[in-house]
Amino acid sequence: MNMKTFVFPTKFFRSHMKDRDGGGLLIGIPEQLSSRIIPTNPPQNSDLEILIIKVSTDAFSSYIVNIYAPTGLDIEIVGTFLDSLTEPSFIFGDFNIAPPTLGLQKLIET
């Protein structure tokens, strides 16, 4: 199989962990797309990290959302951010969700 690799010039957006250097979140966007970071302000008592980038073309706008929830996803806190987004969103990350949260308890018990 003959595969070709394409490398696009990329803009990187990074957030640092709030209590120490290192870690954090990263999103790369091709430079030919218009993009900007959307400020977030998670509660002070939360270890939740959220990085939101708005990507726009002449025909389409959307958000790319990267979430890291090291001690589990608090859907109420995350829902506040997601409810404020006005364009279609692509959400990914490390949610550390326990199986019962996903409704898989019966599968685990069997």
XYZ file of N, CA, C and O in Angstrom:
440
model
N 0.848 -1.169 0.000
C 0.000 0.000 0.000
C 0.897 1.236 0.000
O 1.831 1.355 0.763
N 0.578 2.174 -0.863
C 1.338 3.408 -0.978
C 0.532 4.522 -0.309
O -0.498 4.942 -0.807
N 1.012 4.985 0.847
C 0.304 6.037 1.575
C 1.079 7.338 1.473
O 2.301 7.344 1.502
N 0.346 8.422 1.350
C 0.962 9.743 1.329
C 0.619 10.469 2.629
O -0.484 10.345 3.142
N 1.556 11.196 3.125
C 1.343 11.977 4.332
C 1.267 13.446 3.948
O 2.096 13.939 3.196
N 0.249 14.110 4.459
C 0.078 15.533 4.213
C 0.288 16.268 5.524
O -0.298 15.934 6.536
N 1.123 17.265 5.510
C 1.369 18.077 6.695
C 0.925 19.500 6.381
O 1.374 20.095 5.404
N 0.024 20.004 7.194
C -0.470 21.356 7.005
C 0.159 22.274 8.047
O 0.330 21.871 9.204
N 0.499 23.505 7.665
C 0.940 24.459 8.690
C -0.180 24.586 9.728
O -1.346 24.714 9.373
N 0.183 24.517 10.984
C -0.810 24.429 12.046
C -0.590 25.489 13.114
O 0.530 25.778 13.489
N -1.707 26.060 13.586
C -1.717 26.935 14.753
C -2.050 26.066 15.956
O -2.987 25.274 15.907
N -1.308 26.222 17.033
C -1.580 25.444 18.230
C -2.118 26.349 19.332
O -1.618 27.453 19.547
N -3.143 25.857 20.005
C -3.713 26.536 21.161
C -3.484 25.616 22.354
O -3.772 24.422 22.283
N -2.961 26.184 23.437
C -2.633 25.365 24.597
C -3.096 26.061 25.862
O -2.989 27.276 25.998
N -3.612 25.255 26.789
C -3.909 25.777 28.119
C -3.024 25.024 29.104
O -2.737 23.844 28.918
N -2.569 25.719 30.115
C -1.726 25.105 31.142
C -2.595 24.714 32.325
O -3.636 25.318 32.570
N -2.136 23.720 33.074
C -2.833 23.368 34.300
C -2.793 24.577 35.223
O -1.795 25.289 35.289
N -3.899 24.819 35.934
C -3.982 26.062 36.706
C -3.110 26.076 37.950
O -2.765 27.133 38.445
N -2.722 24.912 38.469
C -1.968 24.924 39.725
C -0.505 24.505 39.576
O 0.214 24.425 40.556
N -0.064 24.226 38.338
C 1.346 23.865 38.149
C 1.718 23.922 36.675
O 0.852 23.901 35.796
N 3.022 23.976 36.409
C 3.506 23.950 35.036
C 3.360 22.536 34.474
O 3.364 21.553 35.201
N 3.275 22.454 33.166
C 3.158 21.153 32.516
C 1.709 20.759 32.350
O 0.793 21.436 32.794
N 1.529 19.624 31.703
C 0.165 19.147 31.475
C -0.606 20.128 30.620
O -0.059 20.821 29.770
N -1.874 20.208 30.849
C -2.717 21.122 30.104
C -3.317 20.470 28.876
O -3.225 19.265 28.672
N -3.952 21.273 28.050
C -4.665 20.805 26.864
C -4.076 21.439 25.621
O -3.523 22.539 25.672
N -4.238 20.763 24.481
C -3.689 21.241 23.221
C -4.673 20.952 22.093
O -5.244 19.866 22.018
N -4.878 21.944 21.231
C -5.675 21.775 20.019
C -4.882 22.402 18.876
O -4.409 23.532 18.996
N -4.746 21.669 17.772
C -4.084 22.182 16.581
C -5.097 22.427 15.474
O -5.948 21.578 15.217
N -5.012 23.581 14.841
C -5.947 23.980 13.777
C -5.121 24.374 12.551
O -4.177 25.153 12.669
N -5.478 23.872 11.354
C -4.759 24.303 10.144
C -4.780 25.830 10.025
O -5.808 26.467 10.258
N -3.643 26.402 9.663
C -3.518 27.861 9.610
C -4.475 28.530 8.632
O -4.821 29.694 8.805
N -4.903 27.810 7.590
C -5.791 28.446 6.613
C -7.207 28.657 7.148
O -8.003 29.342 6.532
N -7.515 28.107 8.321
C -8.818 28.331 8.944
C -8.711 29.460 9.961
O -7.730 29.552 10.698
N -9.721 30.286 10.002
C -9.778 31.324 11.019
C -10.124 30.656 12.349
O -11.058 29.859 12.427
N -9.362 30.977 13.401
C -9.628 30.342 14.694
C -9.224 31.271 15.826
O -8.330 32.096 15.684
N -9.934 31.110 16.943
C -9.616 31.905 18.124
C -10.039 31.146 19.373
O -10.969 30.327 19.340
N -9.343 31.426 20.460
C -9.653 30.778 21.726
C -10.859 31.461 22.363
O -11.027 32.675 22.252
N -11.720 30.666 22.976
C -12.879 31.179 23.707
C -12.540 31.083 25.190
O -12.291 29.984 25.699
N -12.504 32.196 25.904
C -12.145 32.149 27.325
C -13.146 31.326 28.143
O -14.350 31.359 27.885
N -12.609 30.583 29.090
C -13.449 29.826 30.026
C -12.980 30.150 31.433
O -11.848 30.559 31.641
N -13.843 29.949 32.382
C -13.505 30.216 33.774
C -14.154 29.163 34.664
O -15.161 29.431 35.300
N -13.547 27.946 34.712
C -14.121 26.905 35.577
C -14.097 27.348 37.039
O -13.261 28.166 37.428
N -14.979 26.819 37.863
C -14.989 27.184 39.287
C -13.629 26.926 39.940
O -12.926 25.981 39.585
N -13.274 27.767 40.899
C -11.987 27.651 41.578
C -11.805 26.310 42.276
O -10.708 25.793 42.360
N -12.875 25.725 42.782
C -12.769 24.465 43.520
C -12.823 23.239 42.605
O -12.908 22.118 43.072
N -12.744 23.433 41.297
C -12.820 22.339 40.332
C -11.455 22.085 39.715
O -10.692 23.014 39.465
N -11.149 20.798 39.460
C -9.908 20.473 38.753
C -10.156 20.311 37.251
O -9.298 19.870 36.509
N -11.329 20.688 36.807
C -11.732 20.602 35.414
C -10.908 21.556 34.550
O -10.662 22.701 34.934
N -10.470 21.065 33.397
C -9.785 21.920 32.422
C -10.597 21.889 31.131
O -11.001 20.823 30.669
N -10.833 23.059 30.555
C -11.591 23.165 29.308
C -10.854 24.120 28.374
O -10.493 25.231 28.774
N -10.653 23.688 27.137
C -10.076 24.535 26.093
C -11.074 24.550 24.942
O -11.437 23.500 24.408
N -11.547 25.737 24.582
C -12.538 25.881 23.507
C -11.953 26.776 22.424
O -11.501 27.886 22.702
N -11.994 26.278 21.178
C -11.531 27.036 20.027
C -12.698 27.192 19.051
O -13.378 26.215 18.740
N -12.942 28.413 18.600
C -13.945 28.642 17.559
C -13.228 28.658 16.218
O -12.257 29.391 16.030
N -13.697 27.819 15.307
C -13.114 27.693 13.973
C -14.149 28.185 12.966
O -15.318 27.799 13.030
N -13.704 29.035 12.030
C -14.637 29.616 11.063
C -14.078 29.569 9.651
O -12.879 29.731 9.438
N -14.978 29.344 8.706
C -14.690 29.524 7.287
C -15.755 30.484 6.765
O -16.622 30.921 7.523
N -15.737 30.779 5.478
C -16.783 31.636 4.915
C -18.162 30.991 5.025
O -19.167 31.678 5.124
N -18.202 29.648 5.033
C -19.482 28.947 4.988
C -19.896 28.305 6.306
O -21.050 27.897 6.459
N -18.985 28.191 7.264
C -19.296 27.369 8.438
C -18.481 27.820 9.641
O -17.320 28.196 9.516
N -19.094 27.763 10.817
C -18.390 27.999 12.083
C -18.727 26.873 13.040
O -19.849 26.353 13.039
N -17.764 26.505 13.866
C -18.003 25.484 14.886
C -17.009 25.665 16.026
O -16.048 26.429 15.920
N -17.268 24.969 17.112
C -16.374 24.976 18.253
C -15.703 23.611 18.367
O -16.334 22.579 18.118
N -14.450 23.623 18.754
C -13.747 22.401 19.128
C -13.490 22.531 20.617
O -12.875 23.507 21.075
N -13.994 21.558 21.371
C -13.930 21.617 22.829
C -13.102 20.436 23.333
O -13.412 19.281 23.029
N -12.052 20.733 24.079
C -11.208 19.710 24.685
C -11.396 19.807 26.194
O -11.218 20.876 26.775
N -11.788 18.689 26.821
C -12.081 18.668 28.254
C -11.210 17.625 28.943
O -11.097 16.492 28.459
N -10.628 18.000 30.066
C -9.929 17.044 30.922
C -10.548 17.130 32.311
O -10.567 18.203 32.923
N -11.079 16.003 32.765
C -11.714 15.927 34.078
C -11.011 14.818 34.873
O -11.444 13.672 34.853
N -9.898 15.130 35.553
C -9.092 14.097 36.187
C -9.804 13.308 37.275
O -9.477 12.152 37.511
N -10.792 13.902 37.940
C -11.496 13.169 39.000
C -12.935 12.854 38.618
O -13.744 12.535 39.472
N -13.240 12.934 37.354
C -14.588 12.623 36.883
C -15.295 13.858 36.364
O -15.017 14.981 36.787
N -16.189 13.643 35.446
C -16.891 14.738 34.778
C -18.083 15.200 35.613
O -18.941 14.400 35.974
N -18.124 16.474 35.924
C -19.277 17.082 36.581
C -20.132 17.696 35.482
O -19.821 18.765 34.962
N -21.175 16.998 35.102
C -21.969 17.390 33.940
C -22.642 18.749 34.137
O -22.868 19.475 33.172
N -22.935 19.143 35.375
C -23.554 20.455 35.604
C -22.588 21.586 35.267
O -22.967 22.579 34.656
N -21.327 21.439 35.665
C -20.340 22.476 35.372
C -20.072 22.533 33.869
O -20.083 23.599 33.258
N -19.847 21.372 33.255
C -19.566 21.320 31.823
C -20.780 21.811 31.030
O -20.633 22.528 30.044
N -21.973 21.447 31.477
C -23.191 21.869 30.793
C -23.322 23.378 30.710
O -23.804 23.918 29.709
N -22.864 24.087 31.744
C -22.902 25.551 31.737
C -22.094 26.103 30.569
O -22.534 27.012 29.866
N -20.898 25.540 30.339
C -20.069 25.997 29.214
C -20.694 25.611 27.881
O -20.763 26.417 26.968
N -21.146 24.375 27.773
C -21.677 23.896 26.499
C -22.968 24.613 26.117
O -23.209 24.866 24.943
N -23.798 24.946 27.098
C -25.043 25.667 26.816
C -24.787 27.057 26.248
O -25.633 27.617 25.567
N -23.620 27.624 26.531
C -23.322 28.977 26.060
C -22.791 29.000 24.626
O -22.687 30.067 24.027
N -22.481 27.846 24.067
C -21.937 27.802 22.706
C -23.060 27.965 21.690
O -24.115 27.357 21.815
N -22.817 28.782 20.676
C -23.874 29.135 19.725
C -23.718 28.468 18.365
O -24.524 28.712 17.476
N -22.684 27.665 18.184
C -22.428 26.980 16.914
C -22.321 25.473 17.185
O -22.147 25.060 18.329
N -22.399 24.642 16.137
C -22.168 23.205 16.344
C -20.817 22.989 17.025
O -19.876 23.758 16.824
N -20.726 21.939 17.842
C -19.517 21.695 18.629
C -19.031 20.263 18.488
O -19.828 19.332 18.423
N -17.714 20.120 18.460
C -17.056 18.824 18.491
C -16.391 18.729 19.859
O -15.504 19.526 20.172
N -16.824 17.772 20.669
C -16.366 17.671 22.047
C -15.556 16.394 22.203
O -16.001 15.306 21.828
N -14.353 16.535 22.754
C -13.536 15.367 23.022
C -12.719 15.619 24.277
O -12.665 16.727 24.788
N -12.121 14.569 24.801
C -11.281 14.744 25.975
C -11.161 13.481 26.790
O -11.493 12.382 26.351
N -10.691 13.658 27.993
C -10.511 12.584 28.966
C -11.477 12.892 30.100
O -11.216 13.751 30.935
N -12.616 12.179 30.126
C -13.697 12.512 31.046
C -13.644 11.737 32.369
O -14.287 12.119 33.322
N -12.921 10.606 32.394
C -12.853 9.775 33.595
C -14.243 9.522 34.173
O -14.496 9.724 35.352
N -15.148 9.092 33.315
C -16.534 8.843 33.718
C -16.649 7.403 34.208
O -16.240 6.465 33.534
N -17.235 7.243 35.380
C -17.477 5.907 35.912
C -18.585 5.244 35.105
O -19.534 5.902 34.680
N -18.497 3.944 34.862
C -19.501 3.254 34.039
C -20.949 3.493 34.443
O -21.780 3.675 33.568
N -21.326 3.543 35.735
C -22.747 3.803 36.035
C -23.228 5.137 35.485
O -24.382 5.274 35.119
N -22.344 6.119 35.382
C -22.718 7.413 34.811
C -23.144 7.254 33.364
O -24.001 7.961 32.872
N -22.539 6.293 32.680
C -22.877 6.057 31.282
C -24.048 5.101 31.110
O -24.404 4.741 30.007
N -24.611 4.629 32.222
C -25.727 3.706 32.150
C -25.300 2.284 31.848
O -26.061 1.501 31.299
N -24.093 1.907 32.225
C -23.570 0.573 31.921
C -23.561 -0.352 33.132
O -22.956 -1.414 33.096
N -24.226 0.006 34.212
C -24.180 -0.798 35.424
C -24.652 -2.234 35.182
O -24.053 -3.179 35.656
N -25.704 -2.431 34.394
C -26.216 -3.783 34.132
C -25.176 -4.623 33.382
O -25.015 -5.799 33.644
N -24.469 -3.991 32.461
C -23.432 -4.710 31.722
C -22.310 -5.149 32.656
O -21.814 -6.265 32.554
N -21.940 -4.323 33.604
C -20.881 -4.656 34.545
C -21.305 -5.782 35.464
O -20.547 -6.675 35.795
N -22.574 -5.767 35.892
C -23.084 -6.769 36.830
C -23.214 -8.144 36.195
O -23.226 -9.151 36.901
N -23.329 -8.250 34.882
C -23.527 -9.556 34.250
C -22.245 -10.250 33.928
O -21.188 -9.810 33.986
